[in-house]
């Protein structure tokens, strides 16, 4: 079965510290993987995606993500967290027939 | 400005009263989709469409209908809403196929009493 898992409902990080939001996936074939962010009372915004090639993908707002095929993971990272990074983050994978599967989301709290 | 618009943004209705939530995009995208967002359940796909007159069920299609008569519009229809359809709904669009990201509308918060 095709699926996306975000094992942490919430992640708390002190401002200035590095952050990681975890995502693992299960999909047949080569995956297209995405991260989206949702700020309060807003729709989702695209952050970054993995298609092929370099396992480290850079995106908006200083975020990056590391693709690991053997661990079927696509963790979101940032070297130094900002309070303004506090939001809800979703990992997604494009499955067959262009169906998009989202994880349940991880709420990121950056503590000042 | 490239955007996905949804109307209404907020709606309170009663059980059984038919309603339609409109979605429109100005990016000439072939692919459009509807999601519902519920606490603890994340984002679940209701229906999607890969082009005009082509629609497919997502993970939670029961109780919903869609149509795709024009490329830019993808309305979500609740013929007989029930309280368990109280949720936050998002429409999204993208280029069909391939590794393309979705563009999301601002959301419609629906309450069914």
mmCIF file of C-alpha atoms in Angstrom:
data_model
loop_
_atom_site.group_PDB
_atom_site.id
_atom_site.type_symbol
_atom_site.label_atom_id
_atom_site.label_comp_id
_atom_site.label_asym_id
_atom_site.label_seq_id
_atom_site.Cartn_x
_atom_site.Cartn_y
_atom_site.Cartn_z
ATOM 1 C CA UNK A 1 0.000 0.000 0.000
ATOM 2 C CA UNK A 2 1.210 3.471 -0.818
ATOM 3 C CA UNK A 3 1.571 5.718 2.189
ATOM 4 C CA UNK A 4 3.395 8.563 3.891
ATOM 5 C CA UNK A 5 4.210 8.628 7.587
ATOM 6 C CA UNK A 6 5.177 11.578 9.739
ATOM 7 C CA UNK A 7 5.978 9.920 13.055
ATOM 8 C CA UNK A 8 5.938 13.075 15.170
ATOM 9 C CA UNK A 9 2.754 15.043 15.778
ATOM 10 C CA UNK A 10 4.776 17.914 17.212
ATOM 11 C CA UNK A 11 8.399 19.009 17.261
ATOM 12 C CA UNK A 12 9.749 21.662 19.630
ATOM 13 C CA UNK A 13 13.034 23.400 18.850
ATOM 14 C CA UNK A 14 14.776 26.372 20.424
ATOM 15 C CA UNK A 15 15.339 29.339 18.142
ATOM 16 C CA UNK A 16 18.757 29.171 16.505
ATOM 17 C CA UNK A 17 19.029 25.403 16.843
ATOM 18 C CA UNK A 18 18.880 23.027 13.877
ATOM 19 C CA UNK A 19 15.547 21.393 13.184
ATOM 20 C CA UNK A 20 14.468 18.125 11.591
ATOM 21 C CA UNK A 21 10.945 17.052 10.676
ATOM 22 C CA UNK A 22 10.752 13.390 9.752
ATOM 23 C CA UNK A 23 8.958 11.711 6.854
ATOM 24 C CA UNK A 24 9.012 8.162 5.560
ATOM 25 C CA UNK A 25 7.188 6.840 2.538
ATOM 26 C CA UNK A 26 6.056 3.674 0.841
ATOM 27 C CA UNK A 27 5.441 3.852 -2.893
ATOM 28 C CA UNK A 28 6.245 1.654 -5.855
ATOM 29 C CA UNK A 29 8.773 2.891 -8.362
ATOM 30 C CA UNK A 30 10.796 6.075 -8.112
ATOM 31 C CA UNK A 31 9.043 8.562 -5.856
ATOM 32 C CA UNK A 32 8.367 12.226 -6.325
ATOM 33 C CA UNK A 33 8.408 13.704 -2.808
ATOM 34 C CA UNK A 34 7.234 17.082 -1.573
ATOM 35 C CA UNK A 35 7.158 19.237 1.536
ATOM 36 C CA UNK A 36 4.459 21.832 2.135
ATOM 37 C CA UNK A 37 3.965 24.332 4.958
ATOM 38 C CA UNK A 38 0.696 25.651 6.358
ATOM 39 C CA UNK A 39 0.602 28.846 8.403
ATOM 40 C CA UNK A 40 -2.455 29.567 10.586
ATOM 41 C CA UNK A 41 -5.614 30.271 8.589
ATOM 42 C CA UNK A 42 -3.821 29.787 5.288
ATOM 43 C CA UNK A 43 -3.669 27.220 2.531
ATOM 44 C CA UNK A 44 -0.650 25.002 2.006
ATOM 45 C CA UNK A 45 2.450 26.446 0.392
ATOM 46 C CA UNK A 46 5.051 24.443 -1.512
ATOM 47 C CA UNK A 47 8.512 24.315 0.104
ATOM 48 C CA UNK A 48 10.597 21.884 -1.928
ATOM 49 C CA UNK A 49 10.560 18.629 -3.866
ATOM 50 C CA UNK A 50 12.726 15.665 -4.756
ATOM 51 C CA UNK A 51 12.620 14.347 -8.298
ATOM 52 C CA UNK A 52 15.935 12.637 -8.959
ATOM 53 C CA UNK A 53 19.659 13.238 -8.647
ATOM 54 C CA UNK A 54 21.231 14.988 -5.662
ATOM 55 C CA UNK A 55 19.874 13.586 -2.409
ATOM 56 C CA UNK A 56 19.981 16.986 -0.704
ATOM 57 C CA UNK A 57 17.301 19.300 -2.004
ATOM 58 C CA UNK A 58 17.174 23.004 -1.181
ATOM 59 C CA UNK A 59 13.933 24.935 -0.983
ATOM 60 C CA UNK A 60 12.251 28.098 0.221
ATOM 61 C CA UNK A 61 12.952 29.963 3.480
ATOM 62 C CA UNK A 62 16.294 28.194 4.030
ATOM 63 C CA UNK A 63 14.770 24.725 4.279
ATOM 64 C CA UNK A 64 16.347 21.644 2.784
ATOM 65 C CA UNK A 65 15.460 17.974 2.710
ATOM 66 C CA UNK A 66 17.494 14.823 2.525
ATOM 67 C CA UNK A 67 16.304 11.900 0.419
ATOM 68 C CA UNK A 68 17.452 8.468 1.580
ATOM 69 C CA UNK A 69 16.360 5.667 -0.718
ATOM 70 C CA UNK A 70 17.505 2.791 1.500
ATOM 71 C CA UNK A 71 15.593 4.157 4.486
ATOM 72 C CA UNK A 72 12.700 5.423 2.318
ATOM 73 C CA UNK A 73 12.892 8.747 4.104
ATOM 74 C CA UNK A 74 12.688 12.400 3.137
ATOM 75 C CA UNK A 75 13.409 14.444 6.263
ATOM 76 C CA UNK A 76 13.014 18.209 6.285
ATOM 77 C CA UNK A 77 15.861 20.187 7.826
ATOM 78 C CA UNK A 78 16.988 23.697 8.591
ATOM 79 C CA UNK A 79 20.348 24.626 10.112
ATOM 80 C CA UNK A 80 19.047 27.445 12.327
ATOM 81 C CA UNK A 81 15.378 27.706 13.294
ATOM 82 C CA UNK A 82 13.427 30.965 13.416
ATOM 83 C CA UNK A 83 10.318 31.667 15.489
ATOM 84 C CA UNK A 84 8.571 32.443 12.195
ATOM 85 C CA UNK A 85 9.145 28.820 11.100
ATOM 86 C CA UNK A 86 6.450 27.745 13.567
ATOM 87 C CA UNK A 87 3.750 26.138 11.416
ATOM 88 C CA UNK A 88 2.239 22.839 10.305
ATOM 89 C CA UNK A 89 4.392 20.856 7.870
ATOM 90 C CA UNK A 90 3.177 18.180 5.483
ATOM 91 C CA UNK A 91 5.145 15.599 3.569
ATOM 92 C CA UNK A 92 3.568 14.234 0.367
ATOM 93 C CA UNK A 93 4.329 11.682 -2.319
ATOM 94 C CA UNK A 94 3.049 11.381 -5.851
ATOM 95 C CA UNK A 95 1.763 7.847 -6.290
ATOM 96 C CA UNK A 96 0.597 6.107 -9.451
ATOM 97 C CA UNK A 97 -2.113 7.712 -11.589
ATOM 98 C CA UNK A 98 -0.997 11.112 -10.246
ATOM 99 C CA UNK A 99 -2.689 10.455 -6.922
ATOM 100 C CA UNK A 100 -1.110 12.561 -4.182
ATOM 101 C CA UNK A 101 -0.770 11.116 -0.694
ATOM 102 C CA UNK A 102 -0.123 13.369 2.292
ATOM 103 C CA UNK A 103 1.188 12.583 5.731
ATOM 104 C CA UNK A 104 -0.812 13.638 8.771
ATOM 105 C CA UNK A 105 1.330 16.679 9.372
ATOM 106 C CA UNK A 106 3.843 17.729 12.026
ATOM 107 C CA UNK A 107 3.372 20.866 14.067
ATOM 108 C CA UNK A 108 6.659 22.680 14.511
ATOM 109 C CA UNK A 109 7.063 24.995 17.504
ATOM 110 C CA UNK A 110 10.117 27.216 17.599
ATOM 111 C CA UNK A 111 10.687 28.465 21.117
ATOM 112 C CA UNK A 112 12.181 31.960 21.529
ATOM 113 C CA UNK B 1 -1.334 36.718 -10.229
ATOM 114 C CA UNK B 2 -1.375 32.932 -10.361
ATOM 115 C CA UNK B 3 -3.924 31.681 -7.880
ATOM 116 C CA UNK B 4 -6.549 29.187 -6.839
ATOM 117 C CA UNK B 5 -9.734 30.718 -5.486
ATOM 118 C CA UNK B 6 -12.455 29.070 -3.443
ATOM 119 C CA UNK B 7 -15.888 30.290 -2.454
ATOM 120 C CA UNK B 8 -17.296 30.595 0.064
ATOM 121 C CA UNK B 9 -14.509 30.826 2.611
ATOM 122 C CA UNK B 10 -16.846 30.062 5.491
ATOM 123 C CA UNK B 11 -20.177 28.259 5.435
ATOM 124 C CA UNK B 12 -22.562 27.125 8.135
ATOM 125 C CA UNK B 13 -25.416 24.969 6.935
ATOM 126 C CA UNK B 14 -27.907 22.377 8.130
ATOM 127 C CA UNK B 15 -28.038 18.659 7.545
ATOM 128 C CA UNK B 16 -29.447 17.718 4.171
ATOM 129 C CA UNK B 17 -29.300 21.108 2.485
ATOM 130 C CA UNK B 18 -27.405 20.762 -0.781
ATOM 131 C CA UNK B 19 -24.369 22.989 -1.203
ATOM 132 C CA UNK B 20 -21.610 23.667 -3.696
ATOM 133 C CA UNK B 21 -18.114 24.947 -3.002
ATOM 134 C CA UNK B 22 -16.553 26.498 -6.055
ATOM 135 C CA UNK B 23 -12.901 26.279 -7.053
ATOM 136 C CA UNK B 24 -11.233 28.120 -9.893
ATOM 137 C CA UNK B 25 -7.609 28.389 -11.082
ATOM 138 C CA UNK B 26 -6.012 30.739 -13.589
ATOM 139 C CA UNK B 27 -2.858 28.751 -14.363
ATOM 140 C CA UNK B 28 -4.260 26.526 -17.120
ATOM 141 C CA UNK B 29 -3.542 23.451 -14.989
ATOM 142 C CA UNK B 30 -4.942 20.140 -16.134
ATOM 143 C CA UNK B 31 -4.937 18.574 -12.659
ATOM 144 C CA UNK B 32 -7.277 19.714 -9.899
ATOM 145 C CA UNK B 33 -8.065 18.132 -6.573
ATOM 146 C CA UNK B 34 -10.160 18.477 -3.434
ATOM 147 C CA UNK B 35 -8.926 17.678 0.081
ATOM 148 C CA UNK B 36 -10.396 17.803 3.521
ATOM 149 C CA UNK B 37 -8.292 18.573 6.580
ATOM 150 C CA UNK B 38 -9.280 17.231 9.978
ATOM 151 C CA UNK B 39 -7.321 17.358 13.265
ATOM 152 C CA UNK B 40 -5.206 14.257 13.725
ATOM 153 C CA UNK B 41 -6.026 12.980 10.247
ATOM 154 C CA UNK B 42 -4.047 15.410 8.150
ATOM 155 C CA UNK B 43 -5.009 16.059 4.557
ATOM 156 C CA UNK B 44 -7.130 13.475 2.767
ATOM 157 C CA UNK B 45 -7.941 13.535 -0.909
ATOM 158 C CA UNK B 46 -11.635 13.493 -1.808
ATOM 159 C CA UNK B 47 -11.614 13.604 -5.618
ATOM 160 C CA UNK B 48 -9.178 14.603 -8.293
ATOM 161 C CA UNK B 49 -9.347 15.359 -11.988
ATOM 162 C CA UNK B 50 -6.581 15.006 -14.533
ATOM 163 C CA UNK B 51 -8.403 16.939 -17.216
ATOM 164 C CA UNK B 52 -11.794 18.118 -18.419
ATOM 165 C CA UNK B 53 -14.488 15.435 -18.049
ATOM 166 C CA UNK B 54 -12.040 13.111 -16.219
ATOM 167 C CA UNK B 55 -12.511 12.611 -12.481
ATOM 168 C CA UNK B 56 -11.301 9.952 -10.040
ATOM 169 C CA UNK B 57 -12.034 9.076 -6.456
ATOM 170 C CA UNK B 58 -9.501 9.843 -3.776
ATOM 171 C CA UNK B 59 -9.405 8.304 -0.326
ATOM 172 C CA UNK B 60 -12.656 9.706 1.082
ATOM 173 C CA UNK B 61 -15.157 10.276 -1.773
ATOM 174 C CA UNK B 62 -18.327 9.142 0.020
ATOM 175 C CA UNK B 63 -20.916 11.907 0.298
ATOM 176 C CA UNK B 64 -19.258 14.151 -2.293
ATOM 177 C CA UNK B 65 -19.614 14.789 -5.997
ATOM 178 C CA UNK B 66 -17.466 16.745 -8.412
ATOM 179 C CA UNK B 67 -17.622 17.832 -12.023
ATOM 180 C CA UNK B 68 -15.034 19.131 -14.463
ATOM 181 C CA UNK B 69 -16.811 20.761 -17.364
ATOM 182 C CA UNK B 70 -14.215 23.469 -17.832
ATOM 183 C CA UNK B 71 -10.485 23.363 -17.308
ATOM 184 C CA UNK B 72 -10.408 26.211 -14.810
ATOM 185 C CA UNK B 73 -13.298 25.134 -12.543
ATOM 186 C CA UNK B 74 -13.718 22.135 -10.255
ATOM 187 C CA UNK B 75 -16.740 22.502 -7.960
ATOM 188 C CA UNK B 76 -17.304 20.248 -4.941
ATOM 189 C CA UNK B 77 -20.921 19.287 -4.376
ATOM 190 C CA UNK B 78 -22.429 17.979 -1.162
ATOM 191 C CA UNK B 79 -25.895 16.757 -2.121
ATOM 192 C CA UNK B 80 -27.020 15.962 1.433
ATOM 193 C CA UNK B 81 -24.456 17.245 3.923
ATOM 194 C CA UNK B 82 -24.097 15.551 7.280
ATOM 195 C CA UNK B 83 -22.325 16.694 10.469
ATOM 196 C CA UNK B 84 -19.380 14.353 9.785
ATOM 197 C CA UNK B 85 -18.601 16.494 6.742
ATOM 198 C CA UNK B 86 -17.800 19.442 8.988
ATOM 199 C CA UNK B 87 -14.211 20.144 8.015
ATOM 200 C CA UNK B 88 -11.731 22.470 6.359
ATOM 201 C CA UNK B 89 -11.685 21.943 2.601
ATOM 202 C CA UNK B 90 -8.898 22.792 0.188
ATOM 203 C CA UNK B 91 -8.843 22.876 -3.571
ATOM 204 C CA UNK B 92 -5.523 22.513 -5.380
ATOM 205 C CA UNK B 93 -4.229 22.479 -8.938
ATOM 206 C CA UNK B 94 -1.039 21.542 -10.777
ATOM 207 C CA UNK B 95 0.342 20.497 -14.112
ATOM 208 C CA UNK B 96 -0.815 16.922 -14.719
ATOM 209 C CA UNK B 97 1.617 14.043 -14.451
ATOM 210 C CA UNK B 98 5.239 14.299 -13.451
ATOM 211 C CA UNK B 99 6.945 15.931 -10.475
ATOM 212 C CA UNK B 100 4.908 19.099 -10.236
ATOM 213 C CA UNK B 101 3.901 20.810 -7.024
ATOM 214 C CA UNK B 102 0.341 21.737 -6.196
ATOM 215 C CA UNK B 103 -1.040 25.227 -5.705
ATOM 216 C CA UNK B 104 -3.625 25.438 -2.951
ATOM 217 C CA UNK B 105 -6.624 27.653 -2.449
ATOM 218 C CA UNK B 106 -7.175 29.480 0.864
ATOM 219 C CA UNK B 107 -9.613 26.907 2.207
ATOM 220 C CA UNK B 108 -13.324 26.698 2.975
ATOM 221 C CA UNK B 109 -14.384 26.061 6.539
ATOM 222 C CA UNK B 110 -17.677 24.166 6.471
ATOM 223 C CA UNK B 111 -19.871 23.526 9.498
ATOM 224 C CA UNK B 112 -22.889 21.230 9.158
ATOM 225 C CA UNK B 113 -25.325 21.329 12.077
#
